């Protein structure tokens, strides 16, 4: 007597009765016979026969969510970008960090920016050092020494010092007009004999002049050891006074020292003798 399950095969069970009375497992890959009963819910989920459920499952998949917002329908998602390009640039982060440190140090070292600052009583002395590194006293002093010098060697030295000072003014003005970095916010514009480009901060013209003139004096003037120490001390105090007075940031002074050091090498390359100058003036005349 056949089993009651054979009369209603496929109801609640994934098996079908065979022709010889045996029970066989229904294949999940072969299509069902039209005369057979509808497949169980398990087969509906496996084959995705419900369109609404299939669409919902596809839309909820992580891969679909990652690519749905970046690529239109019917097109493959773009390739993932390199991980380095997704992160901020290392050079930009390093530059921003150095700039923040520079501004912080400049603010902390600007102790003579105003009379009511921490070292406001030292401000007149710092302004005196500021005047000693200004371009006008150096140009006037070099021109006067060139006029009063009687020896050809002295005239040659003063002539090239004057040329170096003029070269320094031109190069610093070009760099300041190109970079256009504003002076620190705590600076007071009460400097001695300022010009149009002096509203910019980078680089420090006093620092470039101090470095170049310091190397020039040490190389071409016969100075005793104490005087050589005083020249080095003066150059360092000129750069320090620029930060303490709030005129420049630390990087302005550091770059100015390096620029002035290189300017002296340029002066040595373009060194003029009195004979060379007379020949040039004769050709121009």
Coordinates of C-alpha atoms in Angstrom, one line a residue:
X1 CA 0.0 0.0 0.0
X2 CA 1.6 3.3 -1.0
X3 CA 2.4 5.8 1.6
X4 CA 0.2 8.8 2.0
X5 CA 3.2 11.0 1.2
X6 CA 3.2 9.7 -2.3
X7 CA -0.3 10.9 -3.0
X8 CA 0.7 14.5 -2.3
X9 CA 4.4 14.7 -3.1
X10 CA 6.4 17.9 -2.5
X11 CA 4.1 19.3 0.2
X12 CA 6.4 20.5 3.1
X13 CA 9.2 18.1 1.9
X14 CA 11.9 18.5 -0.7
X15 CA 11.3 14.9 -2.0
X16 CA 9.2 13.5 -4.8
X17 CA 7.9 10.0 -5.3
X18 CA 9.5 8.1 -8.1
X19 CA 7.7 5.9 -10.6
X20 CA 8.9 2.7 -8.9
X21 CA 7.5 3.8 -5.5
X22 CA 10.9 5.0 -4.2
X23 CA 11.5 8.5 -2.9
X24 CA 14.1 10.6 -4.6
X25 CA 15.5 14.0 -3.6
X26 CA 14.4 16.7 -6.0
X27 CA 17.3 18.2 -8.0
X28 CA 18.0 21.9 -7.3
X29 CA 19.5 22.4 -10.8
X30 CA 17.0 20.7 -13.0
X31 CA 13.8 22.5 -13.9
X32 CA 10.6 21.3 -12.3
X33 CA 7.9 19.5 -14.2
X34 CA 4.9 21.6 -15.0
X35 CA 2.6 19.0 -13.6
X36 CA 4.4 18.9 -10.3
X37 CA 3.6 21.0 -7.3
X38 CA 5.2 24.4 -6.9
X39 CA 8.6 24.3 -5.3
X40 CA 9.0 24.9 -1.6
X41 CA 10.0 28.3 -0.2
X42 CA 13.6 27.1 0.0
X43 CA 13.8 26.7 -3.8
X44 CA 12.1 30.1 -4.3
X45 CA 14.8 31.8 -2.3
X46 CA 17.6 29.9 -4.0
X47 CA 16.4 30.5 -7.6
X48 CA 15.3 34.1 -6.9
X49 CA 11.9 33.6 -8.5
X50 CA 10.5 36.5 -6.5
X51 CA 11.6 39.7 -8.5
X52 CA 10.9 42.1 -5.7
X53 CA 12.8 40.1 -3.1
X54 CA 15.7 39.7 -5.5
X55 CA 15.9 43.4 -6.2
X56 CA 15.9 44.2 -2.5
X57 CA 18.6 41.7 -1.8
X58 CA 20.8 43.0 -4.6
X59 CA 20.3 46.6 -3.5
X60 CA 21.3 45.7 0.1
X61 CA 24.5 44.0 -0.8
X62 CA 27.7 45.8 0.2
X63 CA 29.2 45.7 -3.3
X64 CA 26.0 47.3 -4.7
X65 CA 26.1 50.0 -2.0
X66 CA 29.7 50.9 -2.8
X67 CA 29.2 51.3 -6.5
X68 CA 25.7 52.7 -6.7
X69 CA 26.6 56.3 -5.8
X70 CA 29.7 56.6 -8.1
X71 CA 28.7 54.9 -11.4
X72 CA 25.5 55.1 -13.4
X73 CA 23.3 52.1 -14.1
X74 CA 24.6 49.7 -16.7
X75 CA 28.3 50.8 -16.3
X76 CA 31.0 49.1 -14.2
X77 CA 32.2 51.0 -11.2
X78 CA 35.5 52.9 -11.6
X79 CA 38.6 51.3 -10.3
X80 CA 39.5 52.2 -6.8
X81 CA 42.1 55.0 -6.4
X82 CA 45.4 54.4 -5.0
X83 CA 45.5 54.6 -1.2
X84 CA 48.3 57.3 -1.2
X85 CA 46.1 59.6 -3.3
X86 CA 43.2 59.2 -1.0
X87 CA 45.3 60.4 2.0
X88 CA 46.4 64.0 2.4
X89 CA 49.8 64.9 0.8
X90 CA 52.7 64.3 3.2
X91 CA 54.5 67.4 1.9
X92 CA 51.4 69.6 2.5
X93 CA 50.9 68.2 6.0
X94 CA 54.6 68.8 6.8
X95 CA 54.5 72.3 5.4
X96 CA 51.4 73.2 7.4
X97 CA 53.0 71.9 10.5
X98 CA 56.2 73.9 10.0
X99 CA 54.1 77.0 9.3
X100 CA 52.2 76.5 12.5
X101 CA 55.4 76.0 14.5
X102 CA 56.9 79.1 12.8
X103 CA 53.9 81.3 13.7
X104 CA 53.9 80.0 17.3
X105 CA 57.6 80.6 17.9
X106 CA 57.5 84.0 16.3
X107 CA 54.6 85.0 18.6
X108 CA 56.4 83.7 21.6
X109 CA 59.7 85.4 20.8
X110 CA 58.1 88.8 19.9
X111 CA 58.7 90.1 23.4
X112 CA 59.5 93.6 22.3
X113 CA 56.7 94.2 19.8
X114 CA 55.1 96.8 22.0
X115 CA 56.1 98.9 25.0
X116 CA 53.7 96.9 27.2
X117 CA 55.2 93.6 26.1
X118 CA 57.2 91.3 28.4
X119 CA 60.5 92.9 27.4
X120 CA 59.1 96.3 26.4
X121 CA 61.9 98.2 28.2
X122 CA 64.4 96.6 25.8
X123 CA 62.6 97.9 22.7
X124 CA 64.7 101.1 22.3
X125 CA 67.9 99.0 22.2
X126 CA 66.4 96.6 19.7
X127 CA 65.4 99.5 17.5
X128 CA 69.0 100.8 17.6
X129 CA 70.2 97.4 16.5
X130 CA 67.6 97.6 13.8
X131 CA 68.9 100.9 12.5
X132 CA 72.5 99.5 12.5
X133 CA 71.4 96.8 9.9
X134 CA 69.3 99.1 7.7
X135 CA 70.4 99.6 4.1
X136 CA 70.6 103.4 4.1
X137 CA 73.4 103.7 6.8
X138 CA 75.3 101.0 5.0
X139 CA 75.0 102.6 1.6
X140 CA 75.9 106.0 2.9
X141 CA 78.9 104.6 4.9
X142 CA 80.2 102.6 2.0
X143 CA 79.9 105.6 -0.4
X144 CA 81.6 107.9 2.1
X145 CA 84.5 105.5 2.7
X146 CA 84.9 105.0 -1.1
X147 CA 85.1 108.8 -1.5
X148 CA 87.6 109.3 1.3
X149 CA 89.8 106.3 0.5
X150 CA 93.2 107.1 -0.9
X151 CA 94.6 103.6 -1.5
X152 CA 93.6 101.6 -4.6
X153 CA 93.0 98.5 -2.3
X154 CA 90.7 100.4 -0.1
X155 CA 88.8 101.8 -3.0
X156 CA 88.4 98.3 -4.5
X157 CA 87.0 96.9 -1.3
X158 CA 84.6 99.8 -0.7
X159 CA 83.5 99.7 -4.4
X160 CA 82.6 96.0 -4.2
X161 CA 80.9 96.5 -0.8
X162 CA 78.7 99.2 -2.4
X163 CA 77.9 96.9 -5.3
X164 CA 77.0 94.1 -2.9
X165 CA 74.7 96.4 -0.9
X166 CA 72.9 97.5 -4.1
X167 CA 72.6 93.9 -5.3
X168 CA 71.1 92.9 -1.9
X169 CA 68.5 95.6 -2.1
X170 CA 67.5 94.5 -5.6
X171 CA 67.3 90.7 -4.8
X172 CA 65.4 91.2 -1.6
X173 CA 62.9 93.5 -3.3
X174 CA 62.3 90.9 -6.0
X175 CA 61.8 88.0 -3.6
X176 CA 59.5 90.1 -1.3
X177 CA 57.4 91.2 -4.3
X178 CA 57.1 87.6 -5.5
X179 CA 56.3 85.9 -2.2
X180 CA 54.2 88.7 -0.7
X181 CA 54.1 87.3 2.8
X182 CA 52.5 89.7 5.3
X183 CA 54.3 90.8 8.4
X184 CA 53.3 89.3 11.8
X185 CA 50.0 90.5 13.2
X186 CA 51.7 91.8 16.3
X187 CA 54.1 94.0 14.4
X188 CA 53.9 97.8 14.7
X189 CA 54.8 99.7 11.4
X190 CA 57.1 102.2 13.1
X191 CA 60.3 101.1 11.2
X192 CA 62.9 103.5 10.1
X193 CA 62.7 104.6 6.4
X194 CA 60.4 102.0 4.9
X195 CA 59.6 101.6 1.2
X196 CA 56.7 100.0 -0.7
X197 CA 58.0 96.4 -0.5
X198 CA 58.8 96.7 3.2
X199 CA 55.2 95.9 4.0
X200 CA 56.1 92.3 3.1
X201 CA 57.9 90.0 5.5
X202 CA 59.8 87.3 3.5
X203 CA 62.7 87.4 3.6
X204 CA 64.2 89.7 6.2
X205 CA 66.4 92.3 4.4
X206 CA 68.2 93.1 7.6
X207 CA 69.2 89.4 8.0
X208 CA 70.4 89.2 4.4
X209 CA 72.4 92.4 4.8
X210 CA 73.9 91.3 8.1
X211 CA 75.0 87.9 6.7
X212 CA 76.5 89.3 3.6
X213 CA 78.2 92.3 5.2
X214 CA 79.5 90.1 8.1
X215 CA 81.2 87.7 5.6
X216 CA 82.5 90.6 3.6
X217 CA 84.1 92.3 6.6
X218 CA 85.6 89.1 7.9
X219 CA 87.1 88.2 4.5
X220 CA 88.4 91.6 3.3
X221 CA 89.3 93.6 6.5
X222 CA 92.2 92.8 8.8
X223 CA 90.4 92.5 12.1
X224 CA 91.6 91.3 15.5
X225 CA 90.0 88.3 17.1
X226 CA 87.7 90.4 19.4
X227 CA 86.5 92.5 16.5
X228 CA 85.7 89.3 14.5
X229 CA 83.7 88.1 17.4
X230 CA 81.8 91.4 17.6
X231 CA 81.0 91.2 13.9
X232 CA 79.5 87.7 14.3
X233 CA 77.6 88.9 17.5
X234 CA 76.3 91.9 15.6
X235 CA 75.0 89.8 12.7
X236 CA 73.2 87.4 15.1
X237 CA 71.7 90.3 17.2
X238 CA 70.3 91.9 14.0
X239 CA 68.5 88.7 13.1
X240 CA 67.3 88.2 16.6
X241 CA 66.0 91.8 16.9
X242 CA 63.8 91.3 13.9
X243 CA 61.9 88.5 15.7
X244 CA 61.9 90.2 19.1
X245 CA 60.4 93.4 17.6
X246 CA 57.7 91.4 15.8
X247 CA 59.0 92.6 12.4
X248 CA 59.5 89.1 11.0
X249 CA 58.8 85.5 11.5
X250 CA 61.5 83.0 12.4
X251 CA 61.6 81.5 8.9
X252 CA 62.0 85.0 7.4
X253 CA 65.2 85.6 9.3
X254 CA 66.6 82.0 8.8
X255 CA 66.0 82.3 5.0
X256 CA 67.5 85.8 5.1
X257 CA 70.7 84.6 6.7
X258 CA 71.0 81.8 4.0
X259 CA 70.3 84.2 1.2
X260 CA 72.8 86.7 2.4
X261 CA 75.4 84.0 2.8
X262 CA 74.9 83.1 -0.9
X263 CA 74.9 86.7 -1.9
X264 CA 78.5 87.1 -0.8
X265 CA 79.5 84.3 -3.1
X266 CA 77.8 86.2 -5.9
X267 CA 79.7 89.3 -5.0
X268 CA 83.0 87.4 -5.2
X269 CA 82.1 86.1 -8.6
X270 CA 81.3 89.6 -9.8
X271 CA 84.2 91.2 -8.1
X272 CA 85.2 94.6 -9.7
X273 CA 88.6 96.2 -9.6
X274 CA 89.1 99.9 -10.2
X275 CA 90.7 99.2 -13.5
X276 CA 87.7 97.1 -14.6
X277 CA 85.3 99.9 -13.5
X278 CA 87.3 102.5 -15.3
X279 CA 87.3 100.4 -18.5
X280 CA 83.5 99.9 -18.2
X281 CA 82.9 103.6 -17.7
X282 CA 85.2 104.4 -20.7
X283 CA 83.2 102.1 -22.9
X284 CA 79.9 103.6 -21.8
X285 CA 81.3 107.1 -22.3

